[in-house]
Short mmCIF file of C-alpha atoms in Angstrom, two decimals:
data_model
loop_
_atom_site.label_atom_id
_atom_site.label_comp_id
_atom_site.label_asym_id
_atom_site.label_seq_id
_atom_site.Cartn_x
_atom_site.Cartn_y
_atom_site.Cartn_z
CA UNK D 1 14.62 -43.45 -6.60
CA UNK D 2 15.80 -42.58 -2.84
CA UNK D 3 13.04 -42.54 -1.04
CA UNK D 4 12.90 -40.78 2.75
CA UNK D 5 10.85 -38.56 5.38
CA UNK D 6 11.02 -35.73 7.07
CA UNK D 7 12.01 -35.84 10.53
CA UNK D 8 9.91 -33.67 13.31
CA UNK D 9 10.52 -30.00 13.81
CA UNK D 10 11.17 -31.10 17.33
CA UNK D 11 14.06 -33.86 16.41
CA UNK D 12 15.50 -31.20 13.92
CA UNK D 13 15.16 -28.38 16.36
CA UNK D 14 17.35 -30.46 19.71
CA UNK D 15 19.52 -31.50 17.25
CA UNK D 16 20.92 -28.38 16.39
CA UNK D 17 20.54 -26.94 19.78
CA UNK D 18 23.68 -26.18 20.73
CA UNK D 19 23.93 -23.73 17.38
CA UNK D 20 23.22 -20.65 17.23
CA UNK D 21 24.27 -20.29 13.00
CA UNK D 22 22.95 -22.91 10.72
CA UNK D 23 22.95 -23.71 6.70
CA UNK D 24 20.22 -25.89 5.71
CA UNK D 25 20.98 -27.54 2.78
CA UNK D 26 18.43 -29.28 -0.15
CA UNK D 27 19.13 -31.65 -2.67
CA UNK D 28 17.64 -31.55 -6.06
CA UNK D 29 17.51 -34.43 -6.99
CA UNK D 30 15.64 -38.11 -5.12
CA UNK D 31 14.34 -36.62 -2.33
CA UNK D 32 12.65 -32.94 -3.89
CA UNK D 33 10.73 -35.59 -6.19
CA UNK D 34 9.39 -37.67 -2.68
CA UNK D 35 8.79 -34.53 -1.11
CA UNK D 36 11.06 -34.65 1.81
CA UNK D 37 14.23 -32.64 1.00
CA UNK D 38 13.83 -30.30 -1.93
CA UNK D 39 13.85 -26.59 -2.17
CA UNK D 40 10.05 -26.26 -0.85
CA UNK D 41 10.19 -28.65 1.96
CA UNK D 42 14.10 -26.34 3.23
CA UNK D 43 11.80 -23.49 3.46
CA UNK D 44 8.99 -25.02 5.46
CA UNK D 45 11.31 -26.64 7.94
CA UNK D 46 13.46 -23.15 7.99
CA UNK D 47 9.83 -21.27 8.99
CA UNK D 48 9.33 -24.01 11.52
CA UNK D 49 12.71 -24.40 13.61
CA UNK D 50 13.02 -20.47 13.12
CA UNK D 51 10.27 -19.77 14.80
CA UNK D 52 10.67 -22.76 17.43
CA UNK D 53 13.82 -21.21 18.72
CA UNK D 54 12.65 -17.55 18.81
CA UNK D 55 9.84 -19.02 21.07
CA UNK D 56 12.50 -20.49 23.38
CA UNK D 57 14.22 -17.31 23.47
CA UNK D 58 17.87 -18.63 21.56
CA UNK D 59 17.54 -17.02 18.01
CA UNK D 60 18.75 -18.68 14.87
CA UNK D 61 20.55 -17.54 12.14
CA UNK D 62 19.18 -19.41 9.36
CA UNK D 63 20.59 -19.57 5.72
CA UNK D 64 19.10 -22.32 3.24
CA UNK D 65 20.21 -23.17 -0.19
CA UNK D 66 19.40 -26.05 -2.19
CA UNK D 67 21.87 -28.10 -4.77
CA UNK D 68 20.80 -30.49 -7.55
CA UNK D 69 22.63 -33.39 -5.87
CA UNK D 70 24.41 -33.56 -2.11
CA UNK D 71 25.56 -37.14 -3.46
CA UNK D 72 28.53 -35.96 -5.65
CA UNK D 73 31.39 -33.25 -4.79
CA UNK D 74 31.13 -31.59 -8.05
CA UNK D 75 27.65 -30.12 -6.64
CA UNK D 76 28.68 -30.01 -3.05
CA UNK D 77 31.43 -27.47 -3.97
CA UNK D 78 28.50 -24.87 -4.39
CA UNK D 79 27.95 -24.85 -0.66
CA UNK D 80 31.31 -23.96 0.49
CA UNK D 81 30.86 -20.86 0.66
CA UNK D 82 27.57 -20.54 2.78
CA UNK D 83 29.51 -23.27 4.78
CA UNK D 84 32.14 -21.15 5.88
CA UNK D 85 29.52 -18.64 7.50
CA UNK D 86 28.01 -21.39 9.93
CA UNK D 87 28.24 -23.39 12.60
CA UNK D 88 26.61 -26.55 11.43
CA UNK D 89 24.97 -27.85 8.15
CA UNK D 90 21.71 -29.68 8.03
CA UNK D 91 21.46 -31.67 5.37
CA UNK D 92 18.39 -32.76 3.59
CA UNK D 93 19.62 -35.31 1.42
CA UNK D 94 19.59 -39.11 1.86
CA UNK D 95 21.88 -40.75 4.09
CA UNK D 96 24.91 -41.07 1.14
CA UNK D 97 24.30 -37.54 1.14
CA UNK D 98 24.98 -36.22 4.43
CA UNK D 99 27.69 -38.43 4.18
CA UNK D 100 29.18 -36.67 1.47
CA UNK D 101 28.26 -33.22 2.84
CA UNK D 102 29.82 -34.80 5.95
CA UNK D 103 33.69 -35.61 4.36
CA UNK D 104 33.58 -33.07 2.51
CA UNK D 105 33.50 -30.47 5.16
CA UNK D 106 35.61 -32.05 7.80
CA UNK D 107 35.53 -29.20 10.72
CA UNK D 108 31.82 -28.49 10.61
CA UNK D 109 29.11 -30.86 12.48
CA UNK D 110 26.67 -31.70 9.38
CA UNK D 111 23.24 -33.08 10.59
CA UNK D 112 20.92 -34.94 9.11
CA UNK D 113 17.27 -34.21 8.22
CA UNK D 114 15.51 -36.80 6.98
CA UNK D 115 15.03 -40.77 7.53
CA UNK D 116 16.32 -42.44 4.87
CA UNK D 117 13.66 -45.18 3.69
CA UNK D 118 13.94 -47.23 0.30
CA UNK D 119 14.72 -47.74 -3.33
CA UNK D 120 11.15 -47.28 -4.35
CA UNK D 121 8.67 -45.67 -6.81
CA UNK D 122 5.70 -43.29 -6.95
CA UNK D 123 2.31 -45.66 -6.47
CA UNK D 124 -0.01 -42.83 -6.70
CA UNK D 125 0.29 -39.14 -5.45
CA UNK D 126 2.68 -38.94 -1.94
CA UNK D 127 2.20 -42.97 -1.90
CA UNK D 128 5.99 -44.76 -2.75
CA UNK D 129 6.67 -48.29 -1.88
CA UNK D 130 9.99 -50.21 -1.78
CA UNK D 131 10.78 -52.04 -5.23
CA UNK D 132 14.50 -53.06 -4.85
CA UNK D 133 16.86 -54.24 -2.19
CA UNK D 134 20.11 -53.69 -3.83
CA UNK D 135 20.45 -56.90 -2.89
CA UNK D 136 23.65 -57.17 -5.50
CA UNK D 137 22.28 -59.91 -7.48
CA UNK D 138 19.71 -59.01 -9.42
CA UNK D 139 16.85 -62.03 -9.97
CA UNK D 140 14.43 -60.24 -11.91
CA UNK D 141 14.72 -61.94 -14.61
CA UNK D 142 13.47 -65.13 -13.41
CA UNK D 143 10.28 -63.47 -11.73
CA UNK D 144 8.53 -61.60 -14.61
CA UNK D 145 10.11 -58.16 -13.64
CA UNK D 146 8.96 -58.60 -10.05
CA UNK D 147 11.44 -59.12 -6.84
CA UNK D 148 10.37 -61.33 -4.66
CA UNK D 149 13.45 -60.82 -2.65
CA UNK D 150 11.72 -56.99 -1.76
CA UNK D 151 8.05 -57.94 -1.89
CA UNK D 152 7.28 -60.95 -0.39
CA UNK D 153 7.93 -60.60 3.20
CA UNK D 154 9.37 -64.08 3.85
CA UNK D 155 12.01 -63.62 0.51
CA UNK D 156 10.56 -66.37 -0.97
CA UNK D 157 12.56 -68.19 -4.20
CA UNK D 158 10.17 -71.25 -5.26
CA UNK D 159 6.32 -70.50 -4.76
CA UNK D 160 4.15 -68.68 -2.00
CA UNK D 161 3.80 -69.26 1.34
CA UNK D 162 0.63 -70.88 2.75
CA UNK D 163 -0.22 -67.60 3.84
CA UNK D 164 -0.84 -65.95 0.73
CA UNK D 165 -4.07 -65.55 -0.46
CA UNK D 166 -5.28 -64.54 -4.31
CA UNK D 167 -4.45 -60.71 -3.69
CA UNK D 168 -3.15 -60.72 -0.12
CA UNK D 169 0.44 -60.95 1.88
CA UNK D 170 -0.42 -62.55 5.18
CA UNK D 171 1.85 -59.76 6.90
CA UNK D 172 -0.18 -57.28 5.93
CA UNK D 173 -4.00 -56.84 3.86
CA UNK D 174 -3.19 -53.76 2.40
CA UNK D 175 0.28 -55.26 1.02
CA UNK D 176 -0.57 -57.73 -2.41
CA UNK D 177 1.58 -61.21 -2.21
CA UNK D 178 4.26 -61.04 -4.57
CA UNK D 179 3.50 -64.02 -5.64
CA UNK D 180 0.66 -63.62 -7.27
CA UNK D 181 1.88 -60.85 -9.13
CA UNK D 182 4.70 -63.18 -10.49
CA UNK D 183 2.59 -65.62 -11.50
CA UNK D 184 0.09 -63.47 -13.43
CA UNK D 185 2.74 -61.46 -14.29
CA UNK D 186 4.24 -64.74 -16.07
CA UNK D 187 0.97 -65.92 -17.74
CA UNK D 188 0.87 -62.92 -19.47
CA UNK D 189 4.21 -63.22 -21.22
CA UNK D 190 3.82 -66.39 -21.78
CA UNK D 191 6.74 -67.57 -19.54
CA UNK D 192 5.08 -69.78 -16.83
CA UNK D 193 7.88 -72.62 -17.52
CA UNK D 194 10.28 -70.17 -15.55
CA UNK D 195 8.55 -71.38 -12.55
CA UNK D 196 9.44 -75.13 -12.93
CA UNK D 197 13.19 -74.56 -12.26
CA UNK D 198 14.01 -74.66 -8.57
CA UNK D 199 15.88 -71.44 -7.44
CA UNK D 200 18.70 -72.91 -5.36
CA UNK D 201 19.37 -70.55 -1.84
CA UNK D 202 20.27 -67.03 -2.67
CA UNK D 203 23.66 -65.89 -2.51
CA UNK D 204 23.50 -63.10 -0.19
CA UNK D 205 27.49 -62.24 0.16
CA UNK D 206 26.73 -59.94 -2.71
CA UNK D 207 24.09 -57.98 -0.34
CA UNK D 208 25.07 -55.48 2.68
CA UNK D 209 25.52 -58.05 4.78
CA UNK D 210 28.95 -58.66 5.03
CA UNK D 211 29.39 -54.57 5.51
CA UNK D 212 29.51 -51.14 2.96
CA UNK D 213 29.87 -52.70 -0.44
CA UNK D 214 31.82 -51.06 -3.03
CA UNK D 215 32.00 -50.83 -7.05
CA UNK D 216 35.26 -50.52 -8.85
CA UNK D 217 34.27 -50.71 -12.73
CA UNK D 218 38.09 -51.07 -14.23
CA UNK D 219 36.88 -50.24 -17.71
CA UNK D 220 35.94 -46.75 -16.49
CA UNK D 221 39.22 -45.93 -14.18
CA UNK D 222 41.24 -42.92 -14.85
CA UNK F 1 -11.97 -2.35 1.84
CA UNK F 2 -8.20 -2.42 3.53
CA UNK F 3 -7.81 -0.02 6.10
CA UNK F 4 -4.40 -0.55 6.84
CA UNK F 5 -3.17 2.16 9.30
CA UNK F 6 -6.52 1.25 11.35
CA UNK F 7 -4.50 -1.34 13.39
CA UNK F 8 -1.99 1.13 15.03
CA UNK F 9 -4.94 3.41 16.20
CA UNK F 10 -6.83 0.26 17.84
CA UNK F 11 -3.27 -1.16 19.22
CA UNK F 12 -1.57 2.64 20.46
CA UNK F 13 -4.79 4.79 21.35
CA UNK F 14 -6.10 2.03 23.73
CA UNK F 15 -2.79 1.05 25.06
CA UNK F 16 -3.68 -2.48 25.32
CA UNK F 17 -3.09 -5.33 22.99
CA UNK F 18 -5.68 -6.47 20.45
CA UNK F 19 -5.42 -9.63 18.59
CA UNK F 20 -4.34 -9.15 14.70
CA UNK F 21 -6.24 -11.88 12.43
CA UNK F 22 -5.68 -12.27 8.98
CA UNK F 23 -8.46 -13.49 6.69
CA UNK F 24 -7.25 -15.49 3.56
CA UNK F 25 -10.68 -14.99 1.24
CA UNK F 26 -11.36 -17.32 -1.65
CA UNK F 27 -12.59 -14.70 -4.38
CA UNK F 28 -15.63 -17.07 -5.13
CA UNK F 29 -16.74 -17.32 -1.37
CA UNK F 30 -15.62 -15.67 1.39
CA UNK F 31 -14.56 -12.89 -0.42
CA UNK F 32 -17.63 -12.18 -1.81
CA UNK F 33 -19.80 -13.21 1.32
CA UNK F 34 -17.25 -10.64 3.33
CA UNK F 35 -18.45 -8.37 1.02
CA UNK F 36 -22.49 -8.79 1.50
CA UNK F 37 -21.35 -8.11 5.14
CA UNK F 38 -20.31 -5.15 4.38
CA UNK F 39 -23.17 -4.13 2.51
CA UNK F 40 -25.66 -5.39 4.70
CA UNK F 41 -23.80 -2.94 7.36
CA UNK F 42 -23.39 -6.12 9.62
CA UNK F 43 -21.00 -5.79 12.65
CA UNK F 44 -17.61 -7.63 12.77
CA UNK F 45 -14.37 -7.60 14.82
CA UNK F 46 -12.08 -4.29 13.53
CA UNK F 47 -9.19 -6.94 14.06
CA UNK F 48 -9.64 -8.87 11.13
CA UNK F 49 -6.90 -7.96 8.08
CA UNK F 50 -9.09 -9.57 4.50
CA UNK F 51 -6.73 -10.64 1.71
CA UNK F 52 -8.49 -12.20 -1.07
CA UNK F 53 -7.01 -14.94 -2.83
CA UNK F 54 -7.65 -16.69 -6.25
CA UNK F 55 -9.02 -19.97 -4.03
CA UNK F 56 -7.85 -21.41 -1.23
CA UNK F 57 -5.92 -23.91 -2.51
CA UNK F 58 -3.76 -20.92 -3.61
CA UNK F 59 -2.47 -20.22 -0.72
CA UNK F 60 0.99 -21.92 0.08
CA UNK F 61 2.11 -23.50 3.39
CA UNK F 62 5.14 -20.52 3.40
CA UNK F 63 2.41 -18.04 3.43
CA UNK F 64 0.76 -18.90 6.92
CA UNK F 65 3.76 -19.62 8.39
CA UNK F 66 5.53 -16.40 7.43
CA UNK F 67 2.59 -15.09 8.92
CA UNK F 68 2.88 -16.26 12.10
CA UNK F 69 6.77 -15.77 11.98
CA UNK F 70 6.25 -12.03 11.27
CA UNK F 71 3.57 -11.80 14.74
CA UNK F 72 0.19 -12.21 13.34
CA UNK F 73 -1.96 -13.14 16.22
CA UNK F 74 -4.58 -15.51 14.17
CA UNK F 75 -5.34 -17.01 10.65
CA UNK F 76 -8.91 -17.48 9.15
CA UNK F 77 -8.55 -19.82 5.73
CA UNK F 78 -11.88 -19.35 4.56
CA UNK F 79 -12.82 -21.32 1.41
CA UNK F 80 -15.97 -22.64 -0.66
CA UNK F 81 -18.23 -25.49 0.71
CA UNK F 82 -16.72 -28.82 0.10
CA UNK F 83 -17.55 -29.84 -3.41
CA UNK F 84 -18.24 -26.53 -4.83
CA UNK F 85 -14.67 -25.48 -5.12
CA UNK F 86 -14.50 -23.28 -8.37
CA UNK F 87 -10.96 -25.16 -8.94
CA UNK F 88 -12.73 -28.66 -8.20
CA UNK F 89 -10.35 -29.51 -5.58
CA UNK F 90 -8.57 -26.24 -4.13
CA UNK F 91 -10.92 -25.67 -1.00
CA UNK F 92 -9.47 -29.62 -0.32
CA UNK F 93 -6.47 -29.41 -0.90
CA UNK F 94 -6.20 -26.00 1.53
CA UNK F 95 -7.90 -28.35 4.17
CA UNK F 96 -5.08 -31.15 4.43
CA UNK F 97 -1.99 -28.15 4.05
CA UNK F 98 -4.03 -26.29 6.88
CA UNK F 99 -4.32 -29.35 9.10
CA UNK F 100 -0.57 -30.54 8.54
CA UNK F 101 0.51 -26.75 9.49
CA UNK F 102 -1.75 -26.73 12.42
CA UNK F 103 0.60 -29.93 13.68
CA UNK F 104 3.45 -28.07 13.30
CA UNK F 105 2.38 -24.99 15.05
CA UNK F 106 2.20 -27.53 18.06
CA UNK F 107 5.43 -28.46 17.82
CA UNK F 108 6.94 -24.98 16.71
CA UNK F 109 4.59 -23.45 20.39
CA UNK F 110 3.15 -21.67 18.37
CA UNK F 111 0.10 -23.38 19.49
CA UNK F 112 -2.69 -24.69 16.05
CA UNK F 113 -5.96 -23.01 17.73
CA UNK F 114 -4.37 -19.47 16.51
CA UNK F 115 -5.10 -21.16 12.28
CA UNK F 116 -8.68 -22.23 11.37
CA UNK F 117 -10.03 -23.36 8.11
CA UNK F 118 -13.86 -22.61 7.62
CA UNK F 119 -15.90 -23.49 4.39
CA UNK F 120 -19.19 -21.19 3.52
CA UNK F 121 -20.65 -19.84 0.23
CA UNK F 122 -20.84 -16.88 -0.75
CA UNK F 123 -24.84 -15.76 0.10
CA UNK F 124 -23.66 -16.51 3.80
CA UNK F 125 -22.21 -13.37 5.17
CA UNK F 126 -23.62 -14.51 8.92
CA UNK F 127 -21.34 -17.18 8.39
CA UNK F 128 -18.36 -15.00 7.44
CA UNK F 129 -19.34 -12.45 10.72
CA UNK F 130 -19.75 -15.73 12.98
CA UNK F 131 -16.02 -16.87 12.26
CA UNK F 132 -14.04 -13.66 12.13
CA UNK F 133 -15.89 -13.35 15.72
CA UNK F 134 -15.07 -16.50 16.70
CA UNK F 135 -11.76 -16.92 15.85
CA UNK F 136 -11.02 -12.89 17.27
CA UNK F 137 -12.02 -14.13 20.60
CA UNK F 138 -10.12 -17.50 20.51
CA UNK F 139 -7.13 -15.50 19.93
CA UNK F 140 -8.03 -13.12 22.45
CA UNK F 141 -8.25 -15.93 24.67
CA UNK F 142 -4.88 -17.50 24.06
CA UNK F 143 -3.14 -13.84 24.31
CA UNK F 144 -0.29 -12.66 22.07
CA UNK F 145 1.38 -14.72 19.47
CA UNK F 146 4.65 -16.16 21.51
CA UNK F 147 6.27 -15.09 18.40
CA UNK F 148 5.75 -11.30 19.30
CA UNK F 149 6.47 -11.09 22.36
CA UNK F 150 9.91 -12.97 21.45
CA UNK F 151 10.65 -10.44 19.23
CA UNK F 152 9.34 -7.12 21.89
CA UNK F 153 12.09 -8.84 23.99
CA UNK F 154 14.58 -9.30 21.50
CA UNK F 155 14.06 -5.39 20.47
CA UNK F 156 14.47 -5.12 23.75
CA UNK F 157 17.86 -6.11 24.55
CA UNK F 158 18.90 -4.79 21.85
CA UNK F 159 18.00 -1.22 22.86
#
């Protein structure tokens, strides 16, 4: 899952400033589940710049909506309409998502809403933590279900660091070393030999680095 | 119990503006020690709007906010002491939402004094009489919502 945050009432409120009609726009689907963009979180940031801009004596005209997914046209289509009526979209989707809101309505200024974090998971209730890079070549399978190419600080291949302790990272006390969690996550399955083969360096020209990837699946073209 | 044509008189008769409150009561508490007060023929601010609610924890971020957006001049939250929620966890869970909307009435300018959470049971109707007081006069103090008078001038131009 997407994860991101909500960015301040202030930030949202300059940024649409110059405004004075304004569709914010939820997305269903990543970011209602982290509690950033969804159909709850549209309303409480509506309440908030609404009555923000009142104070400063420049009204808004507010209309919200929220789609299942701002990351796809075939859902995006829904907002045309309300579009048309504005000035400017905010959109509280991640940052593929205002992106999408963004060519698909060419003449209108679409803003974003949120800060765009991580591929991560729920922990425990309004606690997520990064699990995946999208690195492009996944290792997984090496490290007992466990990336240490996300969660070990130092993207270690072959072994900890000398800073790791039994349950800690060195970077940080609260953050466990990756590490360890391969390696206990090995001795349960019974697949400790995995950690006698030497990982040579990662190939990283499969990750962002060289610029925007993109997927072409030829099996699936129309 | 709601008197609701009571706030015009004390606003238009006097000519002068009087703060507005609204008191969200948790039916297990606050409601009930609002109620005592009553009984007991104790004296408390005419200002103060009561609307009971299930718990506290009932009571949805939207709800205070709308509030405020609509000119209310104060908000009481007034739950069950801290560990005898009837819901376990309600009375909590009210606390964080209250504390993360008083933040954003900073930023809105709104200002967060004008929203206050307060936890008694339900034999304590001193309690209940101390904090409508209290939080009457800190309104009083920090004059009209901003949102009001906004909208006076809006209505204004307008006209």
């Amino acid at each position: 899952m997407i994860v991101a945050t909500p960015k301040s009432v202030t930030e949202l409120k300059n940024t649409i400033a110059q405004h004075g009609k304004v569709l914010f726009v939820g997305c269903g689907t990543c970011v209602t589940v982290c509690l950033a963009g969804g159909e709850r979180e549209v309303g409480i940031a509506s309440y908030a710049v609404r009555m923000a801009r009142k104070i400063e004596g420049k009204p808004l005209q507010l209309s919200q909506m929220t789609i299942e997914r701002q990351c796809e046209n075939e859902f995006i289509k829904d907002v045309a309409e309300e579009a048309a009526k504005v000035d400017a979209i905010v959109s509280f989707a991640c940052g593929a998502g205002v992106q999408a809101m963004a060519e698909r309505f060419p003449g209108k200024p679409v803003y974003p809403a949120l800060n765009t974090q991580f591929l991560g998971i729920l922990e425990e209730q309004a606690v997520w933590t990064e699990k995946c890079l999208g690195c492009g070549d996944c290792m997984l399978a090496q490290f007992g279900g466990i990336c240490p190419v996300t969660r070990c600080a130092k993207r270690m291949l072959n072994g900890p660091c000398g800073g790791s302790t039994e349950k800690h990272c060195e970077v940080s006390a609260d953050r466990p070393c990756a590490w360890q969690l391969i390696y206990k996550r090995l001795e349960s399955v019974g697949q400790l030999d995995r950690l006698d083969a030497i990982m040579p360096p990662k190939d990283w020209s499969t990750a962002w680095y060289s610029g925007a990837r993109q997927v072409v699946r030829k099996d699936h073209r129309v | 119990m709601i008197q609701t044509d009571r706030e015009e008189t004390t606003a238009t008769v006097a000519g002068a503006w009087e703060p507005q409150v609204i008191a969200f009561c948790c039916n297990f508490c606050a409601y009930a020690a609002a109620d005592l007060a009553g009984a007991k023929r104790m004296q408390y601010p005419v200002n103060v709007r009561i609307i009971l609610t299930p718990c506290t924890g009932k009571i949805e971020m939207e709800h205070i906010l709308d509030a405020f957006e609509k000119g209310i001049d104060g908000i009481l939250v007034a739950g069950c002491l801290e560990g005898g929620c009837h819901f376990i966890e309600g009375n909590l869970r009210a606390r964080k939402r209250t504390d993360r909307i008083r933040e954003m009435l900073d930023e809105i300018g709104v200002g967060s004094k004008r929203l206050k959470m307060v936890n008694f049971s339900a034999a304590e109707a001193p309690a209940f009489v101390r904090h409508v007081t209290e939080i009457v006069e800190t309104v009083r103090a920090l004059g009209p919502n901003p949102l009001k008078k906004s909208s006076q001038k809006e209505s204004a131009v307008e006209a």
